[in-house]
Amino acid sequence: MVAVLATMPVWLLLAAALSPLGSGRLRALRVTWMMAVYLFMEALALVVLFALWVASGFGWRLRGPRFQRLHYAFIGRILKVAFHQARFALRVKVAVVGTDPDVAAPGQPELVFSRHAGPGDSFLLIHALVNWFDREPRIVLKQTLQWDPVIDVLLNRLPNHFVAVGAGSEERIAELSTGLDENDVLVLFPEGGNFTPSRRVRAIQRLRDLGLTAMAERAERMRHVLAPRPGGTLAALDAAPEAGVIWVAHTGLDKLLTIGDVWSHLPLDLTITMRWWSVEPSEIPAGEQERIEWLYEWWARIDEWIGHHNP
């Protein structure tokens, strides 16, 4: 990181010099700038996290409320910088439609169930929860993200769960959902992965292979989302009966499926549209089958909303 940052002025000048030979949209310069910002933040964050570890008594009080709050505040600062840089270099905007969700008024814990599509959508969601709504999220996310050093160190100090591919996580999700306080939220992506057309087909075939023909047919009617996996959702609902539910839909990043897609669209110059729905604990169905039906009904509603707002 230090070596790349030390030579970054050269790379930025080279990218600027080559820009007239390209599309005129300064793609190379934008990517190089975002890379410089990322590496600088990564290096700085590791130094800050080391300082917090030392200040906590070499990890002794790291799990205490004061240092947990400091880590959440640090997450908010990192995501705020990343969001502003994306707006500046990539020309990405966010528009929220509808009323503010209950998550905007801390007072009860919430379970946040969001669709997953496009690069960076999970970071945008956590940015919104931490910086817009002053919440402390507990996140269920892929194990492979721990290859990023800051994600590995920072999120493993907080109550989060990294899911291994093919491993059941219902028990761990239930543990994360237990004991949520008034400003806590559990963040879960019921689809289990980022939306792509091929994953959608595989998710439908998986339901057919399990003999769930009716659910497969319902999943086929949803064009913009993957069939939700109810296991984690049911575990969270059972473990946190006092929590409300926030459903999150967004669109704008859906077509950026590969690195080539992102490159060809630079600068992105797009608006990510988000919609939040709030459900009180008293409105959540009680039985397991009723909750699975309820999950599919909401997922169909999210799919319909995306169809109306997809650019």
mmCIF file of C-alpha atoms in Angstrom:
data_model
loop_
_atom_site.group_PDB
_atom_site.id
_atom_site.type_symbol
_atom_site.label_atom_id
_atom_site.label_comp_id
_atom_site.label_asym_id
_atom_site.label_seq_id
_atom_site.Cartn_x
_atom_site.Cartn_y
_atom_site.Cartn_z
ATOM 1 C CA MET A 1 0.000 0.000 0.000
ATOM 2 C CA VAL A 2 2.767 2.418 0.948
ATOM 3 C CA ALA A 3 4.699 1.653 -2.244
ATOM 4 C CA VAL A 4 1.663 2.266 -4.445
ATOM 5 C CA LEU A 5 0.714 5.450 -2.591
ATOM 6 C CA ALA A 6 4.284 6.777 -2.833
ATOM 7 C CA THR A 7 4.212 6.396 -6.618
ATOM 8 C CA MET A 8 0.561 7.411 -7.022
ATOM 9 C CA PRO A 9 1.318 10.948 -8.317
ATOM 10 C CA VAL A 10 3.109 9.324 -11.252
ATOM 11 C CA TRP A 11 0.159 7.029 -11.957
ATOM 12 C CA LEU A 12 -2.306 9.928 -11.731
ATOM 13 C CA LEU A 13 -0.245 12.027 -14.152
ATOM 14 C CA LEU A 14 0.065 9.084 -16.545
ATOM 15 C CA ALA A 15 -3.697 8.415 -16.386
ATOM 16 C CA ALA A 16 -4.413 12.110 -17.043
ATOM 17 C CA ALA A 17 -1.990 12.151 -19.977
ATOM 18 C CA LEU A 18 -3.630 9.104 -21.577
ATOM 19 C CA SER A 19 -7.188 10.339 -21.053
ATOM 20 C CA PRO A 20 -7.406 12.274 -24.368
ATOM 21 C CA LEU A 21 -6.693 8.996 -26.186
ATOM 22 C CA GLY A 22 -9.771 7.327 -24.673
ATOM 23 C CA SER A 23 -13.453 8.092 -24.613
ATOM 24 C CA GLY A 24 -13.016 11.577 -23.180
ATOM 25 C CA ARG A 25 -14.653 10.520 -19.918
ATOM 26 C CA LEU A 26 -11.377 10.283 -17.947
ATOM 27 C CA ARG A 27 -11.992 6.641 -17.074
ATOM 28 C CA ALA A 28 -8.371 5.790 -16.276
ATOM 29 C CA LEU A 29 -7.974 8.904 -14.140
ATOM 30 C CA ARG A 30 -11.198 8.181 -12.210
ATOM 31 C CA VAL A 31 -10.220 4.569 -11.504
ATOM 32 C CA THR A 32 -6.685 5.572 -10.481
ATOM 33 C CA TRP A 33 -8.037 8.250 -8.149
ATOM 34 C CA MET A 34 -10.488 5.854 -6.483
ATOM 35 C CA MET A 35 -7.676 3.316 -6.096
ATOM 36 C CA ALA A 36 -5.512 5.963 -4.422
ATOM 37 C CA VAL A 37 -8.348 6.920 -2.057
ATOM 38 C CA TYR A 38 -9.028 3.269 -1.230
ATOM 39 C CA LEU A 39 -5.388 2.434 -0.471
ATOM 40 C CA PHE A 40 -4.900 5.592 1.584
ATOM 41 C CA MET A 41 -8.008 4.872 3.664
ATOM 42 C CA GLU A 42 -6.995 1.230 4.045
ATOM 43 C CA ALA A 43 -3.527 2.090 5.325
ATOM 44 C CA LEU A 44 -4.781 4.866 7.613
ATOM 45 C CA ALA A 45 -7.570 2.653 8.990
ATOM 46 C CA LEU A 46 -5.126 -0.103 9.956
ATOM 47 C CA VAL A 47 -3.035 2.425 11.894
ATOM 48 C CA VAL A 48 -6.130 3.778 13.679
ATOM 49 C CA LEU A 49 -7.364 0.261 14.480
ATOM 50 C CA PHE A 50 -3.956 -0.600 15.944
ATOM 51 C CA ALA A 51 -4.103 2.554 18.081
ATOM 52 C CA LEU A 52 -7.589 1.621 19.321
ATOM 53 C CA TRP A 53 -6.343 -1.861 20.200
ATOM 54 C CA VAL A 54 -3.470 -0.398 22.232
ATOM 55 C CA ALA A 55 -5.772 2.172 23.907
ATOM 56 C CA SER A 56 -8.174 -0.599 24.917
ATOM 57 C CA GLY A 57 -5.441 -2.216 26.995
ATOM 58 C CA PHE A 58 -4.032 -4.296 24.137
ATOM 59 C CA GLY A 59 -7.503 -5.686 23.431
ATOM 60 C CA TRP A 60 -8.616 -6.052 27.073
ATOM 61 C CA ARG A 61 -11.579 -3.600 26.834
ATOM 62 C CA LEU A 62 -12.105 -3.930 23.070
ATOM 63 C CA ARG A 63 -15.553 -5.541 23.528
ATOM 64 C CA GLY A 64 -16.680 -2.944 26.057
ATOM 65 C CA PRO A 65 -19.448 -0.473 25.094
ATOM 66 C CA ARG A 66 -17.125 2.543 24.847
ATOM 67 C CA PHE A 67 -14.736 0.940 22.368
ATOM 68 C CA GLN A 68 -17.572 -0.718 20.461
ATOM 69 C CA ARG A 69 -19.128 2.727 19.982
ATOM 70 C CA LEU A 70 -15.764 4.148 18.864
ATOM 71 C CA HIS A 71 -15.499 1.416 16.236
ATOM 72 C CA TYR A 72 -19.012 2.160 14.933
ATOM 73 C CA ALA A 73 -18.139 5.862 14.744
ATOM 74 C CA PHE A 74 -14.993 4.955 12.806
ATOM 75 C CA ILE A 75 -17.035 2.844 10.372
ATOM 76 C CA GLY A 76 -19.290 5.838 9.818
ATOM 77 C CA ARG A 77 -16.340 8.108 9.079
ATOM 78 C CA ILE A 78 -14.801 5.650 6.593
ATOM 79 C CA LEU A 79 -18.087 5.130 4.737
ATOM 80 C CA LYS A 80 -18.824 8.851 4.671
ATOM 81 C CA VAL A 81 -15.479 9.564 2.967
ATOM 82 C CA ALA A 82 -15.992 6.696 0.499
ATOM 83 C CA PHE A 83 -19.509 7.894 -0.329
ATOM 84 C CA HIS A 84 -18.372 11.481 -0.980
ATOM 85 C CA GLN A 85 -15.507 10.272 -3.170
ATOM 86 C CA ALA A 86 -17.899 8.100 -5.198
ATOM 87 C CA ARG A 87 -20.103 11.142 -5.731
ATOM 88 C CA PHE A 88 -17.086 13.222 -6.775
ATOM 89 C CA ALA A 89 -15.178 10.784 -9.006
ATOM 90 C CA LEU A 90 -17.905 8.433 -10.249
ATOM 91 C CA ARG A 91 -20.845 10.876 -10.175
ATOM 92 C CA VAL A 92 -23.104 8.582 -8.162
ATOM 93 C CA LYS A 93 -26.181 10.050 -6.485
ATOM 94 C CA VAL A 94 -28.711 8.526 -4.084
ATOM 95 C CA ALA A 95 -32.418 9.311 -4.007
ATOM 96 C CA VAL A 96 -34.724 7.913 -1.305
ATOM 97 C CA VAL A 97 -38.406 7.737 -2.172
ATOM 98 C CA GLY A 98 -41.266 7.257 0.255
ATOM 99 C CA THR A 99 -41.429 8.099 3.943
ATOM 100 C CA ASP A 100 -38.560 7.690 6.389
ATOM 101 C CA PRO A 101 -38.508 4.192 7.905
ATOM 102 C CA ASP A 102 -38.907 3.521 11.630
ATOM 103 C CA VAL A 103 -35.155 2.940 11.727
ATOM 104 C CA ALA A 104 -34.831 6.740 11.524
ATOM 105 C CA ALA A 105 -36.330 7.057 15.019
ATOM 106 C CA PRO A 106 -34.274 4.934 17.451
ATOM 107 C CA GLY A 107 -36.356 3.440 20.202
ATOM 108 C CA GLN A 108 -36.754 -0.179 19.218
ATOM 109 C CA PRO A 109 -34.442 -2.727 17.549
ATOM 110 C CA GLU A 110 -34.974 -3.463 13.874
ATOM 111 C CA LEU A 111 -34.311 -6.325 11.475
ATOM 112 C CA VAL A 112 -33.267 -4.967 8.078
ATOM 113 C CA PHE A 113 -33.880 -7.299 5.121
ATOM 114 C CA SER A 114 -32.463 -5.936 1.859
ATOM 115 C CA ARG A 115 -32.131 -7.036 -1.734
ATOM 116 C CA HIS A 116 -28.541 -7.439 -2.961
ATOM 117 C CA ALA A 117 -27.570 -6.215 -6.433
ATOM 118 C CA GLY A 118 -24.703 -4.259 -7.894
ATOM 119 C CA PRO A 119 -21.243 -3.279 -6.652
ATOM 120 C CA GLY A 120 -21.158 -1.453 -3.328
ATOM 121 C CA ASP A 121 -24.863 -1.656 -2.460
ATOM 122 C CA SER A 122 -24.151 -3.246 0.926
ATOM 123 C CA PHE A 123 -21.710 -0.437 1.781
ATOM 124 C CA LEU A 124 -24.359 2.133 0.829
ATOM 125 C CA LEU A 125 -26.890 0.430 3.104
ATOM 126 C CA ILE A 126 -24.493 0.389 6.078
ATOM 127 C CA HIS A 127 -23.557 4.025 5.348
ATOM 128 C CA ALA A 128 -27.238 4.950 5.536
ATOM 129 C CA LEU A 129 -27.814 3.056 8.793
ATOM 130 C CA VAL A 130 -24.737 4.458 10.552
ATOM 131 C CA ASN A 131 -24.556 8.019 9.203
ATOM 132 C CA TRP A 132 -28.185 8.855 8.386
ATOM 133 C CA PHE A 133 -29.973 6.999 11.175
ATOM 134 C CA ASP A 134 -27.285 6.653 13.903
ATOM 135 C CA ARG A 135 -27.755 2.897 14.208
ATOM 136 C CA GLU A 136 -25.286 0.173 15.155
ATOM 137 C CA PRO A 137 -25.647 -2.627 12.579
ATOM 138 C CA ARG A 138 -24.915 -6.300 13.093
ATOM 139 C CA ILE A 139 -24.205 -7.658 9.636
ATOM 140 C CA VAL A 140 -24.365 -11.096 8.026
ATOM 141 C CA LEU A 141 -21.878 -11.046 5.132
ATOM 142 C CA LYS A 142 -19.717 -13.297 2.979
ATOM 143 C CA GLN A 143 -16.593 -14.850 4.441
ATOM 144 C CA THR A 144 -14.531 -13.874 1.383
ATOM 145 C CA LEU A 145 -14.809 -10.185 2.346
ATOM 146 C CA GLN A 146 -12.307 -10.901 5.115
ATOM 147 C CA TRP A 147 -9.587 -10.864 2.449
ATOM 148 C CA ASP A 148 -9.811 -7.082 2.851
ATOM 149 C CA PRO A 149 -7.589 -6.340 5.884
ATOM 150 C CA VAL A 150 -9.706 -3.493 7.295
ATOM 151 C CA ILE A 151 -12.973 -5.425 6.946
ATOM 152 C CA ASP A 152 -11.303 -8.415 8.576
ATOM 153 C CA VAL A 153 -9.940 -6.495 11.585
ATOM 154 C CA LEU A 154 -12.760 -3.981 12.055
ATOM 155 C CA LEU A 155 -15.850 -6.139 11.597
ATOM 156 C CA ASN A 156 -14.462 -9.052 13.606
ATOM 157 C CA ARG A 157 -14.228 -6.699 16.593
ATOM 158 C CA LEU A 158 -17.983 -6.059 16.369
ATOM 159 C CA PRO A 159 -20.959 -8.464 16.536
ATOM 160 C CA ASN A 160 -21.065 -9.595 12.906
ATOM 161 C CA HIS A 161 -21.096 -12.973 11.173
ATOM 162 C CA PHE A 162 -19.111 -14.035 8.104
ATOM 163 C CA VAL A 163 -20.894 -16.791 6.193
ATOM 164 C CA ALA A 164 -18.845 -19.578 4.623
ATOM 165 C CA VAL A 165 -20.026 -20.830 1.225
ATOM 166 C CA GLY A 166 -22.431 -23.740 1.654
ATOM 167 C CA ALA A 167 -22.508 -23.477 5.461
ATOM 168 C CA GLY A 168 -25.705 -23.110 7.448
ATOM 169 C CA SER A 169 -25.736 -19.940 9.570
ATOM 170 C CA GLU A 170 -29.190 -19.939 11.173
ATOM 171 C CA GLU A 171 -27.832 -20.567 14.677
ATOM 172 C CA ARG A 172 -25.299 -17.751 14.441
ATOM 173 C CA ILE A 173 -27.912 -15.383 12.959
ATOM 174 C CA ALA A 174 -30.175 -16.184 15.898
ATOM 175 C CA GLU A 175 -27.338 -15.327 18.305
ATOM 176 C CA LEU A 176 -26.733 -11.987 16.550
ATOM 177 C CA SER A 177 -30.453 -11.183 16.707
ATOM 178 C CA THR A 178 -30.689 -11.872 20.435
ATOM 179 C CA GLY A 179 -30.391 -8.953 22.833
ATOM 180 C CA LEU A 180 -30.700 -6.112 20.309
ATOM 181 C CA ASP A 181 -31.082 -2.756 22.074
ATOM 182 C CA GLU A 182 -32.906 0.395 20.993
ATOM 183 C CA ASN A 183 -30.300 1.524 18.414
ATOM 184 C CA ASP A 184 -29.220 -1.916 17.118
ATOM 185 C CA VAL A 185 -30.190 -3.350 13.743
ATOM 186 C CA LEU A 186 -29.509 -6.748 12.230
ATOM 187 C CA VAL A 187 -28.729 -6.547 8.496
ATOM 188 C CA LEU A 188 -29.484 -9.612 6.387
ATOM 189 C CA PHE A 189 -29.637 -10.224 2.634
ATOM 190 C CA PRO A 190 -32.224 -13.023 2.242
ATOM 191 C CA GLU A 191 -31.153 -13.775 -1.335
ATOM 192 C CA GLY A 192 -27.797 -15.038 -0.034
ATOM 193 C CA GLY A 193 -25.805 -13.392 -2.812
ATOM 194 C CA ASN A 194 -25.596 -10.591 -5.351
ATOM 195 C CA PHE A 195 -28.271 -10.715 -8.073
ATOM 196 C CA THR A 196 -27.217 -11.875 -11.541
ATOM 197 C CA PRO A 197 -29.424 -13.474 -14.204
ATOM 198 C CA SER A 198 -27.508 -16.762 -13.977
ATOM 199 C CA ARG A 199 -27.871 -16.885 -10.188
ATOM 200 C CA ARG A 200 -31.581 -16.246 -10.572
ATOM 201 C CA VAL A 201 -31.874 -19.290 -12.835
ATOM 202 C CA ARG A 202 -29.843 -21.441 -10.435
ATOM 203 C CA ALA A 203 -31.947 -20.324 -7.457
ATOM 204 C CA ILE A 204 -35.146 -21.334 -9.276
ATOM 205 C CA GLN A 205 -33.650 -24.696 -10.275
ATOM 206 C CA ARG A 206 -32.559 -25.268 -6.666
ATOM 207 C CA LEU A 207 -36.167 -24.880 -5.528
ATOM 208 C CA ARG A 208 -37.300 -27.370 -8.178
ATOM 209 C CA ASP A 209 -34.615 -29.849 -7.121
ATOM 210 C CA LEU A 210 -35.911 -29.593 -3.543
ATOM 211 C CA GLY A 211 -39.421 -30.353 -4.756
ATOM 212 C CA LEU A 212 -40.693 -26.840 -3.957
ATOM 213 C CA THR A 213 -42.493 -26.398 -7.266
ATOM 214 C CA ALA A 214 -44.924 -23.712 -6.086
ATOM 215 C CA MET A 215 -42.099 -21.567 -4.685
ATOM 216 C CA ALA A 216 -40.086 -22.071 -7.896
ATOM 217 C CA GLU A 217 -43.030 -20.832 -9.955
ATOM 218 C CA ARG A 218 -43.349 -17.764 -7.731
ATOM 219 C CA ALA A 219 -39.616 -17.130 -8.057
ATOM 220 C CA GLU A 220 -39.907 -17.323 -11.858
ATOM 221 C CA ARG A 221 -42.439 -14.501 -11.803
ATOM 222 C CA MET A 222 -39.923 -12.260 -10.032
ATOM 223 C CA ARG A 223 -37.592 -10.857 -12.705
ATOM 224 C CA HIS A 224 -35.278 -8.549 -10.739
ATOM 225 C CA VAL A 225 -34.493 -10.487 -7.536
ATOM 226 C CA LEU A 226 -33.283 -13.923 -6.490
ATOM 227 C CA ALA A 227 -35.593 -16.327 -4.701
ATOM 228 C CA PRO A 228 -35.161 -15.515 -0.986
ATOM 229 C CA ARG A 229 -33.813 -18.171 1.361
ATOM 230 C CA PRO A 230 -36.076 -18.190 4.422
ATOM 231 C CA GLY A 231 -33.730 -19.915 6.914
ATOM 232 C CA GLY A 232 -31.842 -16.840 8.119
ATOM 233 C CA THR A 233 -34.932 -14.638 8.046
ATOM 234 C CA LEU A 234 -36.910 -17.089 10.188
ATOM 235 C CA ALA A 235 -34.005 -17.436 12.638
ATOM 236 C CA ALA A 236 -33.791 -13.654 13.075
ATOM 237 C CA LEU A 237 -37.557 -13.248 13.523
ATOM 238 C CA ASP A 238 -37.693 -16.034 16.115
ATOM 239 C CA ALA A 239 -34.747 -14.650 18.097
ATOM 240 C CA ALA A 240 -35.945 -11.012 18.140
ATOM 241 C CA PRO A 241 -39.737 -10.979 18.644
ATOM 242 C CA GLU A 242 -39.521 -7.420 19.985
ATOM 243 C CA ALA A 243 -37.908 -6.070 16.784
ATOM 244 C CA GLY A 244 -39.623 -4.385 13.895
ATOM 245 C CA VAL A 245 -38.772 -5.200 10.283
ATOM 246 C CA ILE A 246 -37.397 -2.854 7.624
ATOM 247 C CA TRP A 247 -37.556 -3.978 3.990
ATOM 248 C CA VAL A 248 -35.097 -2.265 1.625
ATOM 249 C CA ALA A 249 -35.270 -2.116 -2.149
ATOM 250 C CA HIS A 250 -32.883 -0.248 -4.432
ATOM 251 C CA THR A 251 -32.102 -0.011 -8.111
ATOM 252 C CA GLY A 252 -29.532 1.718 -10.270
ATOM 253 C CA LEU A 253 -26.583 -0.660 -9.979
ATOM 254 C CA ASP A 254 -28.385 -3.711 -11.341
ATOM 255 C CA LYS A 255 -26.724 -3.795 -14.769
ATOM 256 C CA LEU A 256 -23.166 -3.529 -13.412
ATOM 257 C CA LEU A 257 -22.488 -7.247 -13.199
ATOM 258 C CA THR A 258 -18.792 -7.413 -14.153
ATOM 259 C CA ILE A 259 -15.674 -5.257 -13.978
ATOM 260 C CA GLY A 260 -16.106 -4.693 -17.722
ATOM 261 C CA ASP A 261 -19.619 -3.344 -17.129
ATOM 262 C CA VAL A 262 -18.347 -0.872 -14.529
ATOM 263 C CA TRP A 263 -15.488 0.229 -16.813
ATOM 264 C CA SER A 264 -17.717 0.761 -19.839
ATOM 265 C CA HIS A 265 -20.152 2.869 -17.797
ATOM 266 C CA LEU A 266 -17.539 5.162 -16.203
ATOM 267 C CA PRO A 267 -18.256 7.766 -15.115
ATOM 268 C CA LEU A 268 -21.343 6.006 -13.818
ATOM 269 C CA ASP A 269 -23.327 9.261 -13.696
ATOM 270 C CA LEU A 270 -26.300 7.430 -12.222
ATOM 271 C CA THR A 271 -28.806 7.764 -9.424
ATOM 272 C CA ILE A 272 -29.369 4.901 -7.000
ATOM 273 C CA THR A 273 -33.014 4.952 -5.959
ATOM 274 C CA MET A 274 -33.872 3.434 -2.570
ATOM 275 C CA ARG A 275 -37.158 2.570 -0.869
ATOM 276 C CA TRP A 276 -37.668 1.575 2.781
ATOM 277 C CA TRP A 277 -40.793 -0.027 4.262
ATOM 278 C CA SER A 278 -41.415 -0.375 8.010
ATOM 279 C CA VAL A 279 -43.378 -3.175 9.673
ATOM 280 C CA GLU A 280 -44.219 -3.129 13.382
ATOM 281 C CA PRO A 281 -43.619 -6.284 15.469
ATOM 282 C CA SER A 282 -47.365 -6.735 15.944
ATOM 283 C CA GLU A 283 -47.845 -7.013 12.155
ATOM 284 C CA ILE A 284 -45.368 -9.896 11.689
ATOM 285 C CA PRO A 285 -47.046 -13.308 11.147
ATOM 286 C CA ALA A 286 -46.553 -15.886 13.898
ATOM 287 C CA GLY A 287 -46.283 -19.296 12.199
ATOM 288 C CA GLU A 288 -43.292 -20.545 10.207
ATOM 289 C CA GLN A 289 -45.228 -21.233 7.015
ATOM 290 C CA GLU A 290 -47.038 -17.909 7.324
ATOM 291 C CA ARG A 291 -43.684 -16.138 7.663
ATOM 292 C CA ILE A 292 -42.286 -17.854 4.572
ATOM 293 C CA GLU A 293 -45.381 -16.783 2.647
ATOM 294 C CA TRP A 294 -44.984 -13.270 4.039
ATOM 295 C CA LEU A 295 -41.317 -13.167 2.943
ATOM 296 C CA TYR A 296 -42.236 -14.173 -0.611
ATOM 297 C CA GLU A 297 -45.045 -11.609 -0.710
ATOM 298 C CA TRP A 298 -42.644 -8.839 0.283
ATOM 299 C CA TRP A 299 -40.026 -10.063 -2.184
ATOM 300 C CA ALA A 300 -42.624 -9.948 -4.970
ATOM 301 C CA ARG A 301 -43.495 -6.404 -3.884
ATOM 302 C CA ILE A 302 -39.815 -5.408 -3.978
ATOM 303 C CA ASP A 303 -39.488 -7.006 -7.434
ATOM 304 C CA GLU A 304 -42.486 -5.019 -8.686
ATOM 305 C CA TRP A 305 -41.088 -1.788 -7.259
ATOM 306 C CA ILE A 306 -37.742 -2.378 -8.991
ATOM 307 C CA GLY A 307 -39.557 -2.987 -12.263
ATOM 308 C CA HIS A 308 -41.186 0.442 -11.983
ATOM 309 C CA HIS A 309 -38.024 2.323 -10.958
ATOM 310 C CA ASN A 310 -35.260 0.468 -12.791
ATOM 311 C CA PRO A 311 -33.461 2.953 -15.086
#
